CSV table of N, CA and C in Angstrom, one decimal:
chain,number,residue,atom,x,y,z
S,7,MET,N,15.3,21.3,16.3
S,7,MET,CA,15.6,20.0,15.9
S,7,MET,C,14.5,19.5,14.9
S,8,LYS,N,15.0,18.5,14.1
S,8,LYS,CA,14.1,18.0,13.1
S,8,LYS,C,13.7,16.5,13.6
S,9,LEU,N,12.5,16.2,13.5
S,9,LEU,CA,12.0,14.9,13.8
S,9,LEU,C,11.4,14.3,12.6
S,10,GLU,N,11.7,13.0,12.3
S,10,GLU,CA,11.1,12.3,11.3
S,10,GLU,C,10.7,11.0,11.7
S,11,ILE,N,9.4,10.6,11.7
S,11,ILE,CA,8.9,9.3,12.1
S,11,ILE,C,8.4,8.7,10.8
S,12,ILE,N,9.1,7.7,10.4
S,12,ILE,CA,8.7,6.9,9.2
S,12,ILE,C,8.5,5.5,9.3
S,13,SER,N,7.7,4.9,8.4
S,13,SER,CA,7.6,3.4,8.4
S,13,SER,C,7.7,3.1,6.9
S,14,ALA,N,7.6,1.8,6.6
S,14,ALA,CA,7.8,1.4,5.2
S,14,ALA,C,6.6,1.8,4.3
S,15,HIS,N,5.5,2.3,5.0
S,15,HIS,CA,4.2,2.6,4.2
S,15,HIS,C,4.0,4.2,4.2
S,16,GLU,N,4.6,4.9,5.2
S,16,GLU,CA,4.1,6.3,5.3
S,16,GLU,C,5.1,7.1,6.2
S,17,VAL,N,5.0,8.5,6.1
S,17,VAL,CA,5.7,9.3,6.9
S,17,VAL,C,4.6,9.8,8.0
S,18,SER,N,4.9,9.4,9.2
S,18,SER,CA,3.8,9.7,10.2
S,18,SER,C,4.0,11.1,10.7
S,19,PHE,N,5.2,11.6,10.8
S,19,PHE,CA,5.5,13.0,11.1
S,19,PHE,C,6.8,13.4,10.6
S,20,SER,N,6.9,14.7,10.2
S,20,SER,CA,8.2,15.3,9.7
S,20,SER,C,8.1,16.8,10.1
S,21,GLY,N,8.9,17.3,10.9
S,21,GLY,CA,8.9,18.7,11.2
S,21,GLY,C,9.8,19.1,12.4
S,22,GLU,N,9.7,20.3,12.7
S,22,GLU,CA,10.7,20.9,13.7
S,22,GLU,C,10.0,20.7,15.1
S,23,VAL,N,10.8,20.3,16.1
S,23,VAL,CA,10.4,20.1,17.4
S,23,VAL,C,11.4,20.7,18.4
S,24,THR,N,10.9,20.8,19.7
S,24,THR,CA,11.9,21.2,20.8
S,24,THR,C,12.1,20.1,21.7
S,25,ALA,N,11.3,19.1,21.8
S,25,ALA,CA,11.6,17.9,22.6
S,25,ALA,C,10.9,16.7,22.1
S,26,VAL,N,11.5,15.5,22.3
S,26,VAL,CA,11.0,14.2,21.8
S,26,VAL,C,11.1,13.2,23.0
S,27,THR,N,10.1,12.5,23.4
S,27,THR,CA,10.2,11.4,24.3
S,27,THR,C,9.9,10.2,23.6
S,28,LEU,N,10.9,9.2,23.8
S,28,LEU,CA,10.8,7.9,23.0
S,28,LEU,C,10.8,6.7,23.9
S,29,PRO,N,10.0,5.6,23.5
S,29,PRO,CA,9.9,4.5,24.4
S,29,PRO,C,11.0,3.5,24.1
S,30,GLY,N,12.2,3.8,24.7
S,30,GLY,CA,13.4,2.9,24.6
S,30,GLY,C,13.3,1.5,25.2
S,31,ALA,N,14.1,0.6,24.7
S,31,ALA,CA,14.1,-0.8,25.3
S,31,ALA,C,14.4,-0.8,26.8
S,32,LEU,N,15.2,0.2,27.2
S,32,LEU,CA,15.6,0.2,28.6
S,32,LEU,C,14.8,1.3,29.4
S,33,GLY,N,13.8,1.8,28.8
S,33,GLY,CA,13.0,2.8,29.4
S,33,GLY,C,12.8,4.0,28.5
S,34,SER,N,11.8,4.9,28.8
S,34,SER,CA,11.6,6.1,28.0
S,34,SER,C,12.8,7.0,28.3
S,35,PHE,N,13.0,7.8,27.2
S,35,PHE,CA,14.1,8.9,27.3
S,35,PHE,C,13.7,10.0,26.4
S,36,THR,N,14.2,11.3,26.9
S,36,THR,CA,13.8,12.5,26.2
S,36,THR,C,15.0,13.0,25.5
S,37,VAL,N,14.8,13.5,24.3
S,37,VAL,CA,15.9,14.1,23.5
S,37,VAL,C,15.6,15.6,23.4
S,38,LEU,N,16.6,16.4,23.7
S,38,LEU,CA,16.5,17.9,23.6
S,38,LEU,C,17.6,18.3,22.6
S,39,ARG,N,17.6,19.6,22.2
S,39,ARG,CA,18.6,20.1,21.3
S,39,ARG,C,20.1,19.8,21.8
S,40,ASP,N,20.8,19.5,20.8
S,40,ASP,CA,22.2,19.2,21.1
S,40,ASP,C,22.5,17.9,21.9
S,41,HIS,N,21.6,17.0,21.8
S,41,HIS,CA,21.7,15.7,22.5
S,41,HIS,C,22.9,15.0,21.8
S,42,ALA,N,23.6,14.2,22.6
S,42,ALA,CA,24.7,13.4,22.0
S,42,ALA,C,24.1,12.3,21.1
S,43,PRO,N,24.9,12.0,20.1
S,43,PRO,CA,24.5,11.0,19.1
S,43,PRO,C,24.2,9.7,19.8
S,44,ILE,N,23.1,9.1,19.3
S,44,ILE,CA,22.6,7.8,19.9
S,44,ILE,C,21.7,7.0,19.0
S,45,ILE,N,21.9,5.7,19.0
S,45,ILE,CA,21.0,4.8,18.3
S,45,ILE,C,20.4,3.9,19.4
S,46,SER,N,19.0,3.7,19.3
S,46,SER,CA,18.3,3.0,20.3
S,46,SER,C,17.2,2.2,19.7
S,47,VAL,N,17.0,1.0,20.3
S,47,VAL,CA,15.9,0.1,19.9
S,47,VAL,C,14.7,0.7,20.7
S,48,LEU,N,13.5,0.8,19.9
S,48,LEU,CA,12.3,1.3,20.5
S,48,LEU,C,11.4,0.1,20.7
S,49,VAL,N,10.5,0.2,21.7
S,49,VAL,CA,9.5,-0.9,22.0
S,49,VAL,C,8.2,-0.2,21.8
S,50,LYS,N,7.1,-1.1,21.9
S,50,LYS,CA,5.8,-0.6,21.7
S,50,LYS,C,5.5,0.4,22.7
S,51,GLY,N,4.9,1.5,22.2
S,51,GLY,CA,4.6,2.7,23.1
S,51,GLY,C,4.2,3.9,22.2
S,52,VAL,N,4.5,5.1,22.8
S,52,VAL,CA,4.1,6.3,22.3
S,52,VAL,C,5.3,7.3,22.1
S,53,VAL,N,5.5,7.8,20.9
S,53,VAL,CA,6.5,8.9,20.7
S,53,VAL,C,5.8,10.2,21.0
S,54,LYS,N,6.2,10.9,22.0
S,54,LYS,CA,5.6,12.2,22.3
S,54,LYS,C,6.6,13.3,21.9
S,55,TYR,N,6.0,14.4,21.4
S,55,TYR,CA,6.9,15.5,20.9
S,55,TYR,C,6.2,16.9,21.2
S,56,ILE,N,7.0,17.9,21.2
S,56,ILE,CA,6.5,19.2,21.4
S,56,ILE,C,7.0,20.0,20.1
S,57,ASP,N,6.1,20.5,19.3
S,57,ASP,CA,6.5,21.1,18.0
S,57,ASP,C,7.0,22.5,18.3
S,58,ALA,N,7.5,23.1,17.3
S,58,ALA,CA,8.1,24.4,17.3
S,58,ALA,C,7.2,25.5,17.8
S,59,LYS,N,5.9,25.3,17.7
S,59,LYS,CA,4.9,26.3,18.2
S,59,LYS,C,4.5,25.9,19.6
S,60,GLY,N,5.0,24.9,20.2
S,60,GLY,CA,4.7,24.6,21.6
S,60,GLY,C,3.5,23.5,21.8
S,61,ALA,N,2.9,23.1,20.6
S,61,ALA,CA,1.9,22.1,20.7
S,61,ALA,C,2.4,20.8,20.9
S,62,GLU,N,1.7,19.9,21.7
S,62,GLU,CA,2.1,18.5,21.9
S,62,GLU,C,1.5,17.6,20.9
S,63,GLY,N,2.2,16.6,20.6
S,63,GLY,CA,1.6,15.6,19.6
S,63,GLY,C,2.2,14.3,20.0
S,64,HIS,N,1.7,13.2,19.4
S,64,HIS,CA,2.2,11.9,19.7
S,64,HIS,C,1.8,11.0,18.6
S,65,VAL,N,2.6,9.8,18.5
S,65,VAL,CA,2.4,8.8,17.5
S,65,VAL,C,2.6,7.5,18.2
S,66,GLU,N,1.6,6.6,18.1
S,66,GLU,CA,1.8,5.3,18.7
S,66,GLU,C,2.6,4.4,17.7
S,67,ILE,N,3.5,3.6,18.4
S,67,ILE,CA,4.4,2.8,17.5
S,67,ILE,C,4.4,1.3,18.1
S,68,ALA,N,4.6,0.4,17.3
S,68,ALA,CA,4.7,-1.0,17.7
S,68,ALA,C,6.2,-1.4,18.1
S,69,GLY,N,7.1,-0.5,17.7
S,69,GLY,CA,8.6,-0.7,17.9
S,69,GLY,C,9.3,-0.2,16.8
S,70,GLY,N,10.6,-0.2,16.9
S,70,GLY,CA,11.5,0.4,15.9
S,70,GLY,C,12.8,0.7,16.3
S,71,LEU,N,13.4,1.7,15.6
S,71,LEU,CA,14.8,2.2,15.9
S,71,LEU,C,14.8,3.8,15.9
S,72,ALA,N,15.6,4.3,16.7
S,72,ALA,CA,15.7,5.8,16.6
S,72,ALA,C,17.2,6.1,16.5
S,73,ASP,N,17.5,7.1,15.6
S,73,ASP,CA,18.8,7.6,15.4
S,73,ASP,C,18.8,9.1,15.7
S,74,VAL,N,19.7,9.5,16.7
S,74,VAL,CA,19.8,10.9,17.0
S,74,VAL,C,21.2,11.4,16.6
S,75,ASN,N,21.3,12.4,15.7
S,75,ASN,CA,22.6,12.9,15.3
S,75,ASN,C,22.4,14.3,14.7
S,76,ASP,N,23.2,15.2,15.4
S,76,ASP,CA,23.4,16.6,14.8
S,76,ASP,C,22.0,17.3,14.8
S,77,ASN,N,21.2,17.2,15.8
S,77,ASN,CA,19.8,17.7,15.9
S,77,ASN,C,18.8,17.2,14.9
S,78,VAL,N,19.0,16.0,14.5
S,78,VAL,CA,18.1,15.2,13.7
S,78,VAL,C,17.7,14.0,14.3
S,79,ILE,N,16.5,13.8,14.5
S,79,ILE,CA,15.9,12.5,15.1
S,79,ILE,C,15.2,11.7,14.1
S,80,SER,N,15.7,10.6,13.7
S,80,SER,CA,15.1,9.8,12.7
S,80,SER,C,14.5,8.6,13.4
S,81,VAL,N,13.3,8.4,13.3
S,81,VAL,CA,12.6,7.2,14.0
S,81,VAL,C,12.0,6.3,12.9
S,82,CYS,N,12.5,5.1,12.8
S,82,CYS,CA,12.0,4.1,11.8
S,82,CYS,C,11.1,3.1,12.6
S,83,VAL,N,9.8,3.0,12.2
S,83,VAL,CA,8.9,2.2,13.0
S,83,VAL,C,8.3,1.1,12.2
S,84,TYR,N,7.8,0.2,12.9
S,84,TYR,CA,7.0,-0.9,12.2
S,84,TYR,C,5.7,-1.1,12.9
């Protein structure tokens, strides 16, 4: 899967991942390969991911939107 975490000022992360956990408005949720398409509001919290090599990473966000479609997770944050 491809994960992109972007803001108006920078690209915080762009790369291949095996799992992503997002701080959704109704609670955290995890996205794995072949997840159903979804658009979600994100709240202040941490986006956690496991990259293609198995290393864990995270990006703190103040909120934003996530779009999951065809194994591409686009996260727009502020």
